[in-house]
XYZ file of C-alpha atoms in Angstrom:
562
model
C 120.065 213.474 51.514
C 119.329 211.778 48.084
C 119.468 207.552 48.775
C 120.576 205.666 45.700
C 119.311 202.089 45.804
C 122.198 199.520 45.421
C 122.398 198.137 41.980
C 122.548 194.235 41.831
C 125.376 192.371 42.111
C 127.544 190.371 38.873
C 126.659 187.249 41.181
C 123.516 187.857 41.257
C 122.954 187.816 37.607
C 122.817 184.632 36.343
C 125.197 183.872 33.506
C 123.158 182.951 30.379
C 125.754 181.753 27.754
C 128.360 178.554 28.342
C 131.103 177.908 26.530
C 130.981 174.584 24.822
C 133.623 174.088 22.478
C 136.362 176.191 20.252
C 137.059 174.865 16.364
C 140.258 173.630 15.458
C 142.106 175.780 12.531
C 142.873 174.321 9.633
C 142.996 174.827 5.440
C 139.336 173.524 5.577
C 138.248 175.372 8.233
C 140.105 179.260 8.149
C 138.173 180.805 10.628
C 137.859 179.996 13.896
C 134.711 179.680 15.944
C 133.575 179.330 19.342
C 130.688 176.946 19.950
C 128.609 178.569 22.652
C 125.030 177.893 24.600
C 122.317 180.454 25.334
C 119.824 179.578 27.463
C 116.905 182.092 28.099
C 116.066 184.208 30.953
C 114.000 181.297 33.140
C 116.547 178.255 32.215
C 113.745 176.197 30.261
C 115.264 176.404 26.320
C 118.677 176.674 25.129
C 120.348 177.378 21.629
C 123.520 176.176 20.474
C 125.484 178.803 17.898
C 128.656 179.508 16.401
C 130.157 182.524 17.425
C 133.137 183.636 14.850
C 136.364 184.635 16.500
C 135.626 188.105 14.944
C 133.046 188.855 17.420
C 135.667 188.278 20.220
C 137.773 191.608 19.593
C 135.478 193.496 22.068
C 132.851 193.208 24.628
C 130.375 195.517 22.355
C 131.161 193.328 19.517
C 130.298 190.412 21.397
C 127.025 192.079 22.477
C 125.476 192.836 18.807
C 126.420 189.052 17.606
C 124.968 187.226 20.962
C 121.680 189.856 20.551
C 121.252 188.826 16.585
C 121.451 185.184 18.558
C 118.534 185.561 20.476
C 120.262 186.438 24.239
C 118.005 188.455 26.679
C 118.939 192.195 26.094
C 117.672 192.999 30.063
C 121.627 192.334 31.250
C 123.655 195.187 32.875
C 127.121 196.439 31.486
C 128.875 194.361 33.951
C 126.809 191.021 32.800
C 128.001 191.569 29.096
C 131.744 192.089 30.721
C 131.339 188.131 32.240
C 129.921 186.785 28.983
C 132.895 187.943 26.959
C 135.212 186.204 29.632
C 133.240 183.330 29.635
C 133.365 182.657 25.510
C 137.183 183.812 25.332
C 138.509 181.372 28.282
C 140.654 178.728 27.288
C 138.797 175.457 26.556
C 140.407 171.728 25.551
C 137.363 170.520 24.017
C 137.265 170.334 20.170
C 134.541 170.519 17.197
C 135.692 169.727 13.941
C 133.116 172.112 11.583
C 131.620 170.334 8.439
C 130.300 171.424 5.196
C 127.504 168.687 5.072
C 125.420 166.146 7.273
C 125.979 162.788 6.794
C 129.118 160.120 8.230
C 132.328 160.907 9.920
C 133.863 158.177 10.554
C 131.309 155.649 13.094
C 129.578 158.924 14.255
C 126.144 160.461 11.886
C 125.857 163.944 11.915
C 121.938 165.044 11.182
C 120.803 168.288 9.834
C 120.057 169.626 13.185
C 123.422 169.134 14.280
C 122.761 166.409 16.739
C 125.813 163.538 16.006
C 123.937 160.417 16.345
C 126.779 157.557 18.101
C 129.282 157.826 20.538
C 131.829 160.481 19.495
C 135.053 159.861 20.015
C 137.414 162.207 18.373
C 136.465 165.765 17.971
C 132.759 166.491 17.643
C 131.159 167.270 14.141
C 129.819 170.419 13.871
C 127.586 171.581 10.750
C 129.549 174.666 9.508
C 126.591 177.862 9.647
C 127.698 178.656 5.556
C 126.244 174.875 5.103
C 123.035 175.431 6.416
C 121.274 177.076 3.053
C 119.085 174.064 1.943
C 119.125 171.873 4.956
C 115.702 169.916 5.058
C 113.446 170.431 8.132
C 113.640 167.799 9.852
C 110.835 167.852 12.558
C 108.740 165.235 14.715
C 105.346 164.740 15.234
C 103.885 162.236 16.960
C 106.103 158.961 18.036
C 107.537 156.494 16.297
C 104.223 153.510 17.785
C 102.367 155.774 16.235
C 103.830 155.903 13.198
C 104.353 152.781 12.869
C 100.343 152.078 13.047
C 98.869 155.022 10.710
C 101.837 155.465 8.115
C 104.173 152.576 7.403
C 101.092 149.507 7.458
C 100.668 151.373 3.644
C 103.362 149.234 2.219
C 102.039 146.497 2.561
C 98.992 147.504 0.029
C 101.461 148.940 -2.643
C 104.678 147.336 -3.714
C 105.823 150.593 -5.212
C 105.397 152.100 -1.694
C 107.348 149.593 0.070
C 110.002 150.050 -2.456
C 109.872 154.130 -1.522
C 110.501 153.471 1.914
C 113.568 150.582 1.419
C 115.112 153.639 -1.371
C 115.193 155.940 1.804
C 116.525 153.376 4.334
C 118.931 152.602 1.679
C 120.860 156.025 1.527
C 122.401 155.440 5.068
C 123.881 152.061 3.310
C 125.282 153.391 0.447
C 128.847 154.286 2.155
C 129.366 151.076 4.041
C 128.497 149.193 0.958
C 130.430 150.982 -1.318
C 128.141 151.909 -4.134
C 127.043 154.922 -6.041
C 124.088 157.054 -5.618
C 121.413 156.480 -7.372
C 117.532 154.537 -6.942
C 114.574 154.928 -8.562
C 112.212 157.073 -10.953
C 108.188 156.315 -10.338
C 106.469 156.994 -13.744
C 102.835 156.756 -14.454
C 99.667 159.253 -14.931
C 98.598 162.078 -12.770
C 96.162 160.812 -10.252
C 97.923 157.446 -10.151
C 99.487 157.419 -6.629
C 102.968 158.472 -6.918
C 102.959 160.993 -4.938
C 101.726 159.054 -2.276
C 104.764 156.918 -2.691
C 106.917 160.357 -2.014
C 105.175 161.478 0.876
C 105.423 157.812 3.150
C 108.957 158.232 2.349
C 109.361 162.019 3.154
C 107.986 160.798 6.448
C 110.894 159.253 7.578
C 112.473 162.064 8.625
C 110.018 164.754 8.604
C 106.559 166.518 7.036
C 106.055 165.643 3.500
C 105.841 169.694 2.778
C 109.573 170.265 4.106
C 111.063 167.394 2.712
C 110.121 166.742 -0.970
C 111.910 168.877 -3.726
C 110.953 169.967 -7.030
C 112.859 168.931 -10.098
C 112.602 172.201 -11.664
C 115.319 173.654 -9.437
C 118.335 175.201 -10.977
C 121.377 173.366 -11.359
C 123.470 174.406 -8.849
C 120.892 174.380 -6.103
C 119.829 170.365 -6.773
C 123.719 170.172 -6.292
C 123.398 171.950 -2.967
C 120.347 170.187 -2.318
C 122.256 166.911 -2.868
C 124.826 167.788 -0.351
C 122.534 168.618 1.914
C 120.982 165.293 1.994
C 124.296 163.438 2.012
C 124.159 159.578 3.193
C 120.720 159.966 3.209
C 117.802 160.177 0.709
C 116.587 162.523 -2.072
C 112.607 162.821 -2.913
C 112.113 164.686 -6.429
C 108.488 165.316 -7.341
C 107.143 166.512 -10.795
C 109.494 165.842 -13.549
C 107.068 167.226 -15.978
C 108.087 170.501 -14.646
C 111.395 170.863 -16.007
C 110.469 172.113 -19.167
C 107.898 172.675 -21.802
C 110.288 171.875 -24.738
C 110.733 167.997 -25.234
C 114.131 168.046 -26.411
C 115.045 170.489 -23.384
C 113.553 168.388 -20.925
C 115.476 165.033 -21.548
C 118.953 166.806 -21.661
C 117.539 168.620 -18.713
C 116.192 165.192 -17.181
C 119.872 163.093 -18.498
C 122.444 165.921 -16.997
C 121.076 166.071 -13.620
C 119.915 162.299 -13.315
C 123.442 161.354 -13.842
C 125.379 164.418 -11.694
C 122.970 163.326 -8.792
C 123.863 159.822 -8.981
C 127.732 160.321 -9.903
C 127.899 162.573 -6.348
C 130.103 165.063 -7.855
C 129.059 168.627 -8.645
C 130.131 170.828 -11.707
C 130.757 173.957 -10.391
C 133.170 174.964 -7.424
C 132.736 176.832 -4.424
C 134.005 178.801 -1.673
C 131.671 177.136 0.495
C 133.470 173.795 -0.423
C 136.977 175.151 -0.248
C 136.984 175.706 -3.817
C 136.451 172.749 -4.936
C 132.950 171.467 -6.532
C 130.409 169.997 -4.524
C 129.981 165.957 -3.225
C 127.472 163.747 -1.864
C 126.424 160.423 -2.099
C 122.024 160.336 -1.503
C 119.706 157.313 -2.342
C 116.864 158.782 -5.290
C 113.811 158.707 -5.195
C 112.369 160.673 -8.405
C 108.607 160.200 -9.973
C 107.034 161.858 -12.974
C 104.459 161.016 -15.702
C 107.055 159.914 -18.141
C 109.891 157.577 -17.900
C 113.117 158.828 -18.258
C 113.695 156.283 -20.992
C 110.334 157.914 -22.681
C 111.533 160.834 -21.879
C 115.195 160.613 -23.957
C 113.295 159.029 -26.405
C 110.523 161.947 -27.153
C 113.800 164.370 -27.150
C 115.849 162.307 -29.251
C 118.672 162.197 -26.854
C 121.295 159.054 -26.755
C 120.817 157.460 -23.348
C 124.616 157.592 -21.465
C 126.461 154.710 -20.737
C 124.902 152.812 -17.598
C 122.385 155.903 -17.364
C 119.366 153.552 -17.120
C 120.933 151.369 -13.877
C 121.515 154.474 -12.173
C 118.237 155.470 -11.388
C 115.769 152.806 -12.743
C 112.332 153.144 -14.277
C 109.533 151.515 -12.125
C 106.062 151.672 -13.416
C 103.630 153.520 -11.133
C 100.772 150.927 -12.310
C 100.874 148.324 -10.182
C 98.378 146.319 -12.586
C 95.444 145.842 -10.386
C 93.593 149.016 -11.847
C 94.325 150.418 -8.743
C 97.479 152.850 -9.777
C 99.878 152.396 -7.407
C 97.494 149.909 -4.884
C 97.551 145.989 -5.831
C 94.761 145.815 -2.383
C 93.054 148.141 -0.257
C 92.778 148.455 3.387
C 89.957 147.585 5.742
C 87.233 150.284 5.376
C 89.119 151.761 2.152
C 86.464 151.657 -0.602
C 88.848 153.115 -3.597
C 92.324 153.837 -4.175
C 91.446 157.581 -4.567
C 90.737 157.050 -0.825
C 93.377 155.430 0.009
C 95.414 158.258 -1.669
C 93.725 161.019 0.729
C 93.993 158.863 3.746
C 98.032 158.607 3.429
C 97.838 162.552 2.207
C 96.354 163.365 5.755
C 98.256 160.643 8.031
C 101.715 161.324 5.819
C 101.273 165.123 7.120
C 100.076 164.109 11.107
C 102.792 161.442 11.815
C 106.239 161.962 10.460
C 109.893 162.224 11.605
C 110.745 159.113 13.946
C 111.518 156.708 11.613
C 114.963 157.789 9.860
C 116.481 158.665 13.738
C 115.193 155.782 15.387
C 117.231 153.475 12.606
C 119.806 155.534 12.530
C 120.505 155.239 15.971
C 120.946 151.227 15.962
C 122.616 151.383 12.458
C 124.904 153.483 14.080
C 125.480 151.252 17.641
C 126.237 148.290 15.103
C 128.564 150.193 13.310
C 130.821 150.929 16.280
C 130.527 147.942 17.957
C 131.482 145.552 14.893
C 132.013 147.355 10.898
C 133.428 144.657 9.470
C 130.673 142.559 11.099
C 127.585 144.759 9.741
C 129.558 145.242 6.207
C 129.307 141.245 5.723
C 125.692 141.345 6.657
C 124.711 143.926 4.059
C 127.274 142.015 1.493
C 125.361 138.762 2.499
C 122.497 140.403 2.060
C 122.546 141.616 -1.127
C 124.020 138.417 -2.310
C 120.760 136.560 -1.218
C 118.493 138.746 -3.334
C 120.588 138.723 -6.123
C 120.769 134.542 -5.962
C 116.754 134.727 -5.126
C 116.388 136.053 -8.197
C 119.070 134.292 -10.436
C 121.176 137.767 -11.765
C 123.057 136.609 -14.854
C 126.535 137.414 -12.759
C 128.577 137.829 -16.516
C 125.994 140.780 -17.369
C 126.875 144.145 -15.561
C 123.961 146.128 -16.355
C 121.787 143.313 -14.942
C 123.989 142.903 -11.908
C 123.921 146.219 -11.291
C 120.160 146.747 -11.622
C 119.905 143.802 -9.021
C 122.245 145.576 -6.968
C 119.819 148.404 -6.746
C 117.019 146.969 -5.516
C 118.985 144.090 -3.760
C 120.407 147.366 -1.127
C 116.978 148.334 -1.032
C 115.730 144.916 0.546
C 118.666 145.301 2.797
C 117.971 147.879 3.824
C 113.769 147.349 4.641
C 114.999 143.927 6.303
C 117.397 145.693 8.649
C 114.503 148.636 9.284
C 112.330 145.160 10.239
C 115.214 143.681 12.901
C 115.435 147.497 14.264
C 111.706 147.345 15.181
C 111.518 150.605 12.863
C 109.285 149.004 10.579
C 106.370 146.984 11.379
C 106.513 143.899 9.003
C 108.372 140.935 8.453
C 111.184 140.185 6.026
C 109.167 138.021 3.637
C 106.417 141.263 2.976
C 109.717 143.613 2.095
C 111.239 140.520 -0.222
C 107.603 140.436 -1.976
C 107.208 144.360 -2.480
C 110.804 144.512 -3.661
C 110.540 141.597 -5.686
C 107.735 142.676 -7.747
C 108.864 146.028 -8.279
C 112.509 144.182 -9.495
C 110.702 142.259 -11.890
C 108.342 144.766 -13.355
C 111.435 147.436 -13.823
C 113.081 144.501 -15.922
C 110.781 144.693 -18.519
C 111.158 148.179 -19.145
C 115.144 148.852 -18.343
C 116.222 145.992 -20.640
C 114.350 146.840 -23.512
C 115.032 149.617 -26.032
C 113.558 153.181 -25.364
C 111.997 153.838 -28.269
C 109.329 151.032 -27.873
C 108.142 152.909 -25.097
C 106.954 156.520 -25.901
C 103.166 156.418 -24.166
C 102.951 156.346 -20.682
C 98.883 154.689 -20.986
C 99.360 151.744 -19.212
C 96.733 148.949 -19.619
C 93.682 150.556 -18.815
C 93.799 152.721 -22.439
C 94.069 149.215 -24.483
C 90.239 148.605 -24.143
C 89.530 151.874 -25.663
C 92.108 150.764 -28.504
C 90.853 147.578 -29.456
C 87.753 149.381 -29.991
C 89.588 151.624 -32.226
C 90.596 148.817 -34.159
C 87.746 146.995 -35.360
C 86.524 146.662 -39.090
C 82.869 147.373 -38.963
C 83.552 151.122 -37.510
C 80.799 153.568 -38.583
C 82.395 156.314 -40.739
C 79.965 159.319 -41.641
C 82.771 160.905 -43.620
C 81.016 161.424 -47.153
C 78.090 159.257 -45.785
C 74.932 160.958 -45.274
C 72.532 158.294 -44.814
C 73.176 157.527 -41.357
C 70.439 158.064 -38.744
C 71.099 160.100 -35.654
C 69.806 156.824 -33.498
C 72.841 154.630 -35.065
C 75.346 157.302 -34.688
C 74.327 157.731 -30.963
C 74.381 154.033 -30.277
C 78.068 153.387 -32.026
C 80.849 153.187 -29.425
C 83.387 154.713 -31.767
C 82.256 156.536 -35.312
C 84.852 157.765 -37.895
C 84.355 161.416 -38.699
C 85.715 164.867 -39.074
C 86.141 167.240 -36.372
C 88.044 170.506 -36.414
C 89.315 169.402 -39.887
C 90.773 166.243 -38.498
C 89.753 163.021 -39.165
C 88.975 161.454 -35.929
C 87.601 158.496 -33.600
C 85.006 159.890 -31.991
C 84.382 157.895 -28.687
C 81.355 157.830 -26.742
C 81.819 159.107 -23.397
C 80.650 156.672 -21.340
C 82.926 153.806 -22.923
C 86.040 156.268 -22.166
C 84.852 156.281 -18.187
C 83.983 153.060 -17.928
C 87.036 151.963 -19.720
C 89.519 154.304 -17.469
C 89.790 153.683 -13.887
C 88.623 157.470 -12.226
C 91.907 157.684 -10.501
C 93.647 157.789 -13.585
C 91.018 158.843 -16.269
C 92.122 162.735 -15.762
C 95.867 162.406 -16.224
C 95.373 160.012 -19.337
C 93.126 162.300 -21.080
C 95.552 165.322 -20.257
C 98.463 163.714 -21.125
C 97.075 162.560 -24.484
C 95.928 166.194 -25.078
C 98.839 167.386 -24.563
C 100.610 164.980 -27.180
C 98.162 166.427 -29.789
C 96.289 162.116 -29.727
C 92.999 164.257 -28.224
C 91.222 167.650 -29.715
C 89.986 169.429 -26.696
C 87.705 172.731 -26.720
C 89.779 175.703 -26.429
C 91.456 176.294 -23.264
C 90.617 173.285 -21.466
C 92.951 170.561 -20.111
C 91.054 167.836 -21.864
C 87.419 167.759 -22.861
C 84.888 166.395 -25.448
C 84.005 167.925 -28.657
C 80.392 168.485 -29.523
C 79.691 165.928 -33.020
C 77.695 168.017 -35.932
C 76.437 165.859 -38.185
C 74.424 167.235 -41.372
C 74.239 170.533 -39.555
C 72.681 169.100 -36.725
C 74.620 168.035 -32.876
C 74.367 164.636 -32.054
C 76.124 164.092 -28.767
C 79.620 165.364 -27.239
C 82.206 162.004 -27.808
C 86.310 162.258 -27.085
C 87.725 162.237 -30.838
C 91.138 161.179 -30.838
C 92.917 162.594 -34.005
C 93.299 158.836 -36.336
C 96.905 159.692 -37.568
C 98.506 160.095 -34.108
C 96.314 157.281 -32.581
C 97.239 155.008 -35.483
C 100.712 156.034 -34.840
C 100.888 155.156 -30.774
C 98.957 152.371 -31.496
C 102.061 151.134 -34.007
C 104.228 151.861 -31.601
């Protein structure tokens, strides 16, 4: 006789999926969900998914959804029979499903769908149609360490200290009541901006994952913007938007003030039908600012446009882009830009939870209490600094950087960053002062990014006694090779040709590359064909005499006016 061997038992096959939670129906929410746990095969990792009610009408349908999940498919018939009964049970406990991370009431929802605070109502629950352009944000390494190879930076750069108050900032913005809105970092390539962007990314996660291109479309900045809600924004490259001037400052004005205003243009299902809002701290950079950039386009600047997000110059003044000092055993700021490159990318992620965790424990023991110390706050910088109170613009540019000092100062108190008050006040401070310059003046006196390392090469420009072999052919080729600048014609232009070696000496290295291509690119610089930026070989009477830079006279007379 043929023995069968017994098959194993339902009790003996451990139950891989707990029910957590069902959603609560309502005109926001439509469908109902059940908010599950599968935990693999040996008990070590669990997931935590939404399973729509859909998938509830059978046991097969169940099957294919908890599969696509990730469940062990090794399970017996009778197994997938217990799982069903398990998810469709009756359950009191509550999520409420939400379209975006951010607040609900005291409690902070994250991207990863961990609620940060005690929660005392129904749970928050990211809904899985808002999960599109979530950020990654991963850990690496712990927040000591952090705190030892990324953050000391600031206190090198003012305009990096100021990147890292703008992110602390965006978890501020709804207990203080204000807009969106921050900061655009505008200099040369090769300055150090993007150094700036990367020590903030770090807050919350690698530089790679968390930084976002301007040239995005429209509607996905908007969902990008959501998707960062009460928190902060890092745009990189503004220079991508568009080739065509005119295109890029509409471009550049539209979304500059849709991010900041928090409201969307277009609606969507995925918002109930209605258009899309946020409220995120910015934190923008590019190689023009954007008042340089309305100006090149021609475009009228919008009413409080330029306190929205302000123009900071990248050039700290020091010659040193970004850097006014360098670190122990730094020897240049190009360095210094590859050291916070490499540490930016190793250490990242355990600042923005670590003060969002005590921002959040304040908040629910004492609002009102934590609402008057960010009021007092702000009040303090913008006395510090004696705001005319009877001029809004300059009230609300204060404002700006004022939540931004609140916001470092309260990172400081939370042990989250590793400085005192007095070194955010300084690095705010300057970076207050320096913007004033620029926002309260009128745009069109500002159309070249140079900073002051080009002025040298101006002044030499300028002079009288300049040697000019146009229609002069008595000039030896010893004199022409020992003039700084000569006056000739290149290409059919008439041009100031400039020795070489002035131009490098003249231009810092770290920003020599992105001041040549820029000018290039305005049409100030002849390059040889194909080339970013280069120098032109000089002919004179038939014969070379040396490669200079020869900036075209007109346009260089022209930015020099200006």
């Amino acid at each position: 006789m043929k023995v069968h061997k017994e098959k194993s038992s339902d009790k003996e096959e451990k139950l891989l999926v707990t029910l957590l939670a069902r959603t609560k129906m309502s005109e926001s929410c439509p469908v109902a969900y059940r908010f599950i746990k599968i935990t693999d095969s040996q008990g070590l990792e669990s997931t935590r998914v939404l399973v729509p009610a859909r998938a509830l009408v059978s046991v097969s349908e169940l099957k294919k959804t908890l599969l696509k999940c990730g469940h062990n498919p090794n399970v017996t018939k009778e197994y997938w029979i217990r799982a069903h009964q398990e998810i469709i049970k009756e359950t009191d406990k509550i999520i409420t499903l939400c379209y975006k991370p951010g607040f609900y009431g005291d409690v902070y929802l994250r991207v990863n769908d961990k609620a940060i605070g005690k929660v005392k109502e129904d749970k928050p629950v990211l809904h899985p149609d808002a999960k599109n352009h979530l950020p990654v944000e991963d850990k690496q390494e712990t927040l000591k360490l952090w705190k030892m190879n990324v953050a000391p930076y600031a206190l090198h750069s003012s305009r990096i200290m100021l990147a890292l108050c703008c992110g602390f900032s965006g978890f501020l913005l709804k207990l203080s009541g204000m807009e969106g809105g921050g900061f655009h970092l505008w200099g040369m390539s090769s300055i150090g901006k993007t150094s700036s962007a990367y020590i903030l990314a770090s807050l919350a996660g690698s530089p790679k994952d968390v930084v976002v291109l301007w040239n995005n479309t429209d509607k996905g900045l908007e969902e990008i913007a959501v998707a960062h809600n009460d928190s902060y924004l890092v745009l990189d490259e503004s220079k991508l938007l568009d080739k065509d001037v005119l295109a890029a400052a509409k471009i550049m004005q539209n979304r500059v003030y849709t991010l900041s205003g928090g409201k969307g243009k277009t609606r969507s299902a995925m918002y109930e039908n209605k258009v899309a809002e946020w409220q995120v701290s910015i934190f923008s950079t590019g190689e023009c600012s954007l008042q340089q950039l309305a100006a090149s386009g021609n475009v009228e600047r919008l009413e409080g446009e330029n306190v929205r997000v302000i123009d900071v110059n990248a050039d700290a003044g020091a010659e040193m882009g970004i850097f006014e000092s360098l670190p122990d055993g730094i020897n240049s700021s190009n360095e210094l830009v590859h050291a916070i490159k490499d540490a930016t990318h190793h250490y990242y992620g355990s600042a923005k939870p670590a003060f969002l965790k005590r921002l959040v424990a304040d908040i629910q023991d004492d609002r009102e209490s934590v609402k008057r110390k960010l009021e007092k706050g702000i009040e303090f910088f913008l006395n510090k600094h004696q705001v005319d109170r009877n001029s809004g613009i300059q009230v609300r540019i204060a404002k700006r950087f004022a939540i931004a000092y609140v916001a470092g100062s309260m990172a400081v108190k939370y042990g989250v960053l590793p400085f005192t008050k007095q070194d955010v006040m300084k690095g705010i401070s300057t970076c207050y002062l320096d913007s004033l310059e620029v926002v309260l003046s009128e745009p069109e006196v500002m159309k070249s990014p140079l900073g002051r390392s080009f002025d040298a090469i101006i002044d030499f420009c300028k002079k009288d006694d300049l040697l000019n072999l146009i229609g002069n052919d008595r000039v030896t080729q010893t004199a022409i090779k020992k003039a700084p600048v000569i006056i000739h014609k290149v290409k059919g232009r008439t041009v100031y040709a400039v020795d070489k070696d002035l131009v490098h000496n003249c231009l810092p290295k770290s920003q020599r590359k992105g001041i040549l291509m820029l000018l290039t690119k305005q049409g100030v610089l002849l390059s040889d064909t194909n080339k970013e930026y280069s120098t032109i070989q000089i002919v004179y009477k038939r014969k070379q005499v040396g490669r200079r830079y020869c900036f075209i006279c007109k346009k260089l007379d022209k930015l020099i006016e200006e």
